[in-house]
Short mmCIF file of C-alpha atoms in Angstrom, two decimals:
data_model
loop_
_atom_site.label_atom_id
_atom_site.label_comp_id
_atom_site.label_asym_id
_atom_site.label_seq_id
_atom_site.Cartn_x
_atom_site.Cartn_y
_atom_site.Cartn_z
CA MET A 26 75.71 79.70 121.52
CA VAL A 27 76.29 76.08 120.46
CA ARG A 28 78.26 77.25 117.43
CA GLY A 29 80.38 79.51 119.60
CA LEU A 30 81.17 76.65 121.95
CA ARG A 31 82.24 74.50 118.99
CA LEU A 32 84.64 77.26 117.97
CA LEU A 33 85.99 77.72 121.50
CA ARG A 34 86.53 74.03 122.28
CA PRO A 35 89.97 73.78 120.60
CA LEU A 36 91.07 77.02 122.29
CA VAL A 37 90.72 75.79 125.88
CA GLY A 38 94.19 75.34 127.35
CA MET A 39 95.88 76.14 124.04
CA ASN A 40 99.43 77.52 124.09
CA PRO A 41 99.94 79.56 120.88
CA TYR A 42 103.71 79.14 121.18
CA ASP A 43 103.56 75.34 121.46
CA LEU A 44 100.98 73.86 119.13
CA SER A 45 102.12 70.26 119.46
CA ASN A 46 98.83 69.25 121.13
CA ARG A 47 96.67 70.94 118.48
CA VAL A 48 98.14 69.58 115.24
CA GLN A 49 95.18 67.18 114.99
CA TYR A 50 93.17 70.20 113.74
CA ASP A 51 95.65 70.79 110.91
CA VAL A 52 93.49 68.99 108.35
CA GLU A 53 91.34 71.80 106.95
CA SER A 54 91.53 75.46 106.00
CA ILE A 55 90.25 78.37 108.06
CA GLU A 56 87.53 79.00 105.49
CA THR A 57 86.27 75.42 105.56
CA TYR A 58 86.32 75.30 109.37
CA ILE A 59 84.49 78.62 109.87
CA ASP A 60 81.98 77.89 107.09
CA ARG A 61 81.16 74.58 108.73
CA ILE A 62 80.51 76.17 112.12
CA PHE A 63 79.00 79.57 111.30
CA GLY A 64 78.04 79.47 107.63
CA ARG A 65 79.24 81.36 104.58
CA GLU A 66 77.39 84.64 105.15
CA LEU A 67 78.70 85.30 108.65
CA ASN A 68 82.16 84.28 107.53
CA ASP A 69 82.15 86.78 104.65
CA LEU A 70 80.81 89.68 106.72
CA ILE A 71 82.69 89.32 110.01
CA LEU A 72 85.08 86.42 110.48
CA ASP A 73 86.83 86.90 107.13
CA GLY A 74 88.27 90.16 108.45
CA VAL A 75 89.55 88.43 111.57
CA THR A 76 91.26 85.66 109.64
CA ARG A 77 92.84 88.07 107.13
CA SER A 78 94.45 89.93 110.03
CA MET A 79 95.69 86.80 111.77
CA VAL A 80 97.28 85.00 108.84
CA SER A 81 99.08 86.24 105.76
CA SER A 82 97.65 83.77 103.29
CA SER A 83 94.13 83.30 101.99
CA PRO A 84 91.65 81.79 104.48
CA ALA A 85 90.88 79.23 101.76
CA GLU A 86 94.49 77.95 101.91
CA ALA A 87 95.71 78.67 105.44
CA SER A 88 95.52 76.01 108.13
CA VAL A 89 92.88 76.61 110.78
CA VAL A 90 95.58 76.06 113.43
CA GLY A 91 97.03 79.48 112.54
CA PHE A 92 93.64 81.07 113.16
CA LEU A 93 93.24 79.30 116.51
CA ALA A 94 96.71 80.38 117.65
CA GLY A 95 96.05 83.93 116.52
CA ALA A 96 92.77 84.05 118.40
CA ILE A 97 94.50 83.09 121.65
CA THR A 98 97.32 85.59 121.09
CA ALA A 99 94.94 88.45 120.29
CA SER A 100 92.81 87.75 123.37
CA GLY A 101 95.70 88.51 125.72
CA LYS A 102 97.19 91.84 126.77
CA MET A 103 99.05 93.50 123.90
CA GLN A 104 102.04 95.75 124.52
CA THR A 105 104.43 97.91 122.54
CA LEU A 106 107.55 99.96 123.28
CA GLU A 107 107.60 103.72 123.66
CA GLY A 108 110.13 105.02 121.19
CA GLY A 109 109.43 102.29 118.65
CA LEU A 110 110.03 98.57 118.37
CA GLN A 111 113.53 99.23 117.01
CA LEU A 112 114.68 99.98 120.57
CA LEU A 113 115.00 96.28 121.39
CA PRO A 114 117.17 95.20 118.42
CA LEU A 115 119.27 98.35 118.73
CA ALA A 116 119.93 97.62 122.42
CA LEU A 117 120.89 94.04 121.63
CA ALA A 118 123.10 95.13 118.72
CA GLU A 119 125.19 97.28 121.06
CA LYS A 120 126.41 94.10 122.74
CA LEU A 121 126.93 92.00 119.59
CA ASP A 122 129.28 91.93 116.62
CA VAL A 123 126.79 92.99 113.95
CA ARG A 124 127.95 93.09 110.32
CA LEU A 125 125.54 94.65 107.86
CA SER A 126 125.56 94.13 104.08
CA SER A 127 127.34 90.80 104.66
CA PRO A 128 125.14 88.07 103.17
CA VAL A 129 125.84 84.51 104.29
CA THR A 130 126.43 82.23 101.31
CA GLU A 131 126.89 78.88 103.05
CA VAL A 132 126.78 77.20 106.45
CA ARG A 133 128.40 73.78 106.75
CA ASN A 134 129.41 71.37 109.47
CA SER A 135 133.12 70.94 110.10
CA ASN A 136 135.22 68.87 112.46
CA GLY A 137 133.91 69.81 115.90
CA GLY A 138 132.04 72.91 114.78
CA VAL A 139 130.58 74.88 111.89
CA GLU A 140 131.86 77.09 109.09
CA VAL A 141 129.94 80.24 108.17
CA HIS A 142 130.86 81.62 104.76
CA TYR A 143 129.81 85.16 103.87
CA LYS A 144 130.74 88.19 101.79
CA ASN A 145 131.52 91.50 103.43
CA ASP A 146 130.16 94.86 102.31
CA ALA A 147 132.94 95.07 99.70
CA GLY A 148 131.95 91.68 98.22
CA VAL A 149 135.07 89.88 99.54
CA ALA A 150 134.53 86.29 100.70
CA HIS A 151 135.19 85.52 104.38
CA ARG A 152 134.73 82.60 106.75
CA VAL A 153 133.94 82.37 110.44
CA ASP A 154 134.58 79.18 112.45
CA ALA A 155 132.30 78.62 115.44
CA ASP A 156 131.15 75.92 117.84
CA ALA A 157 127.55 76.23 116.63
CA CYS A 158 125.30 78.41 114.49
CA VAL A 159 121.70 79.62 114.64
CA ILE A 160 120.20 80.45 111.24
CA ALA A 161 117.64 83.14 112.05
CA THR A 162 116.00 83.51 108.65
CA PRO A 163 112.79 82.36 106.98
CA PHE A 164 113.05 78.63 106.29
CA GLN A 165 113.00 79.14 102.52
CA ALA A 166 116.17 81.25 102.85
CA ALA A 167 117.81 78.88 105.34
CA VAL A 168 117.72 75.88 102.98
CA ASN A 169 119.59 77.89 100.35
CA ILE A 170 122.58 78.44 102.62
CA CYS A 171 122.60 75.10 104.47
CA GLU A 172 122.34 72.17 102.06
CA PRO A 173 121.33 69.45 104.59
CA LEU A 174 118.16 71.38 105.46
CA LYS A 175 116.79 70.71 101.98
CA THR A 176 116.60 67.02 102.84
CA ILE A 177 115.67 67.39 106.50
CA GLY A 178 112.94 69.92 105.75
CA ALA A 179 111.70 68.56 102.41
CA GLU A 180 108.16 67.93 103.67
CA LEU A 181 107.97 71.30 105.41
CA LEU A 182 109.02 73.07 102.23
CA THR A 183 106.03 71.62 100.38
CA LYS A 184 103.63 72.95 103.03
CA SER A 185 104.82 76.55 103.32
CA ARG A 186 105.37 79.53 101.07
CA ASP A 187 106.72 83.02 101.63
CA SER A 188 104.58 86.07 100.95
CA GLY A 189 105.10 89.80 100.71
CA CYS A 190 102.91 92.82 101.30
CA CYS A 191 102.69 96.57 100.89
CA SER A 192 102.48 98.77 103.99
CA LEU A 193 101.10 102.26 103.56
CA GLN A 194 101.33 104.85 106.34
CA LEU A 195 98.98 107.80 106.02
CA THR A 196 99.05 110.94 108.16
CA TYR A 197 96.12 113.24 108.96
CA SER A 198 96.11 116.57 110.76
CA ARG A 199 93.11 115.49 112.85
CA ARG A 200 92.76 112.68 115.38
CA THR A 201 90.18 109.97 114.83
CA GLU A 202 87.06 110.25 116.98
CA GLN A 203 87.08 106.49 117.69
CA ASP A 204 90.22 104.87 119.12
CA PRO A 205 90.57 101.22 118.08
CA PHE A 206 94.25 100.40 117.62
CA LEU A 207 93.40 97.67 115.08
CA VAL A 208 90.74 97.34 112.38
CA MET A 209 90.29 93.88 110.85
CA VAL A 210 88.95 94.37 107.34
CA PRO A 211 86.79 91.71 105.63
CA LYS A 212 86.80 91.46 101.85
CA ALA A 213 83.24 92.75 101.86
CA ALA A 214 84.69 96.11 102.99
CA SER A 215 87.93 96.07 100.97
CA ALA A 216 89.25 93.43 98.60
CA GLU A 217 92.76 94.87 98.78
CA ILE A 218 93.42 95.87 102.41
CA GLY A 219 93.51 93.26 105.17
CA THR A 220 94.31 95.31 108.27
CA LEU A 221 94.49 98.89 109.54
CA PHE A 222 96.69 99.87 112.50
CA LEU A 223 96.01 103.19 114.20
CA GLU A 224 99.55 103.98 115.29
CA HIS A 225 98.54 107.10 117.26
CA VAL A 226 96.35 104.85 119.41
CA LYS A 227 98.92 102.07 119.76
CA ALA A 228 101.40 104.39 121.50
CA PRO A 229 101.28 108.12 122.30
CA ASP A 230 104.71 108.84 120.78
CA ARG A 231 103.83 107.57 117.29
CA ALA A 232 102.26 110.85 116.11
CA PRO A 233 101.95 114.45 117.37
CA ALA A 234 98.98 115.19 119.63
CA GLY A 235 95.78 115.86 117.74
CA THR A 236 96.89 114.01 114.58
CA SER A 237 96.41 110.50 113.17
CA LEU A 238 98.92 108.03 111.76
CA ILE A 239 97.30 104.96 110.19
CA THR A 240 99.03 101.99 108.55
CA ALA A 241 97.16 100.01 105.89
CA PHE A 242 98.46 96.55 104.97
CA PHE A 243 97.92 95.16 101.46
CA PRO A 244 98.74 91.41 101.76
CA ASP A 245 99.81 89.39 98.71
CA GLN A 246 96.77 87.82 97.09
CA PRO A 247 96.50 85.29 94.26
CA ASP A 248 93.98 87.41 92.34
CA ILE A 249 95.64 90.85 92.74
CA ASP A 250 99.16 91.71 91.55
CA PHE A 251 100.18 94.78 93.51
CA ALA A 252 103.44 94.94 91.55
CA ASP A 253 101.32 96.39 88.73
CA TRP A 254 99.85 99.04 91.03
CA GLY A 255 101.54 102.42 91.19
CA ASP A 256 102.08 104.29 94.46
CA ASP A 257 99.24 106.71 93.74
CA ARG A 258 96.74 103.90 93.18
CA LEU A 259 97.67 102.20 96.45
CA THR A 260 97.49 105.52 98.29
CA ASP A 261 94.07 106.35 96.83
CA THR A 262 92.80 102.89 97.81
CA GLY A 263 94.06 103.31 101.36
CA ARG A 264 92.56 106.77 101.70
CA GLU A 265 89.19 105.66 100.35
CA LEU A 266 88.84 102.95 103.02
CA ILE A 267 90.21 105.02 105.91
CA GLU A 268 88.09 108.08 105.12
CA ARG A 269 85.04 105.87 104.67
CA LEU A 270 85.54 104.32 108.13
CA PHE A 271 86.65 107.59 109.74
CA PRO A 272 84.78 110.35 107.84
CA GLU A 273 86.03 113.01 110.26
CA LEU A 274 89.45 112.68 108.57
CA ARG A 275 88.20 113.88 105.18
CA GLY A 276 89.91 117.11 104.22
CA HIS A 277 92.72 116.55 106.75
CA TYR A 278 95.03 114.28 104.70
CA ARG A 279 98.70 115.34 104.89
CA GLY A 280 100.78 112.64 103.18
CA ALA A 281 101.71 108.98 102.81
CA ARG A 282 104.72 106.70 102.89
CA LEU A 283 104.66 103.38 101.04
CA LYS A 284 106.92 100.37 101.55
CA ARG A 285 106.84 97.22 99.41
CA TRP A 286 108.06 94.14 101.30
CA PRO A 287 109.15 91.17 99.15
CA TYR A 288 109.06 89.03 102.29
CA ALA A 289 106.54 89.73 105.05
CA ALA A 290 105.36 86.39 106.41
CA ASN A 291 105.10 82.66 105.92
CA HIS A 292 102.04 80.99 104.45
CA ALA A 293 101.17 78.08 106.71
CA ASP A 294 98.96 75.98 104.45
CA VAL A 295 96.91 73.00 105.58
CA GLY A 296 99.33 70.32 106.80
CA TYR A 297 102.11 72.77 107.69
CA TYR A 298 101.86 72.36 111.46
CA GLN A 299 101.84 68.57 111.25
CA ALA A 300 104.94 68.68 109.04
CA LEU A 301 106.59 71.12 111.44
CA GLN A 302 105.85 68.89 114.40
CA ARG A 303 107.35 65.88 112.63
CA GLN A 304 110.49 67.86 111.83
CA ILE A 305 110.82 69.05 115.42
CA GLY A 306 110.44 65.45 116.55
CA ARG A 307 113.33 64.39 114.32
CA ALA A 308 115.62 67.18 115.46
CA SER A 309 118.42 66.60 117.94
CA CYS A 310 119.62 69.09 120.53
CA ARG A 311 123.16 67.96 119.64
CA GLU A 312 122.96 69.44 116.16
CA ARG A 313 125.43 72.28 115.67
CA VAL A 314 123.26 74.12 113.12
#
């Protein structure tokens, strides 16, 4: 009970979307924090699975602030969209000038506005002049197209890294007997897979009635190079875990779809949130980029 209260203390009144009043905890990793409160054994068997699902990087490297924010987010009501999450961006795109296959090469300040330089789908250079610009990309990509950000965000760049993952969707002709929508997998259960999502539980339109659709996520890890793994090996690994946890699915496998994502998330290492807060503090609402 005392250990649980020590874990909960930083969560009281925490806003996961504004961590400015919790950056004082950004001085140790998730692993160090949990080990100190609960011990190594409990961490390995239970909490490791929780942390692997909440953050993309290793619990030994990731800031504990990411774990605390994830815990608050996961404790609330979770929702999804019938018809798929693509409904929202598609609805917004109908009202916007969206240009695909048009990579931005540079964003620069100009007299009274900004210049956005890009290449169209034919590779021809173009420029758009605007009053202001929002760069909605991972920060590592943003600094490559807006030179001043390399100086402004120098400290932040040293505290964060991008990571990829593999997502494997497996279909079965039988529905699982248990209906969790999410399975957090500790390394003791699988060294390769961090999370399972039961899509047929998440929303009724994700799979036909009486069937199962399960997504297994293989996060980038320093000791496993999934680039060397073929599709069959990843599929066999996913099936082994799923059919071990849900034995009623054995003999009902139908197929799999694998996607390798070069960018999936940002690694927020220890010190990242403090660096982010300092950068936010230096920012001005009058900036045009």
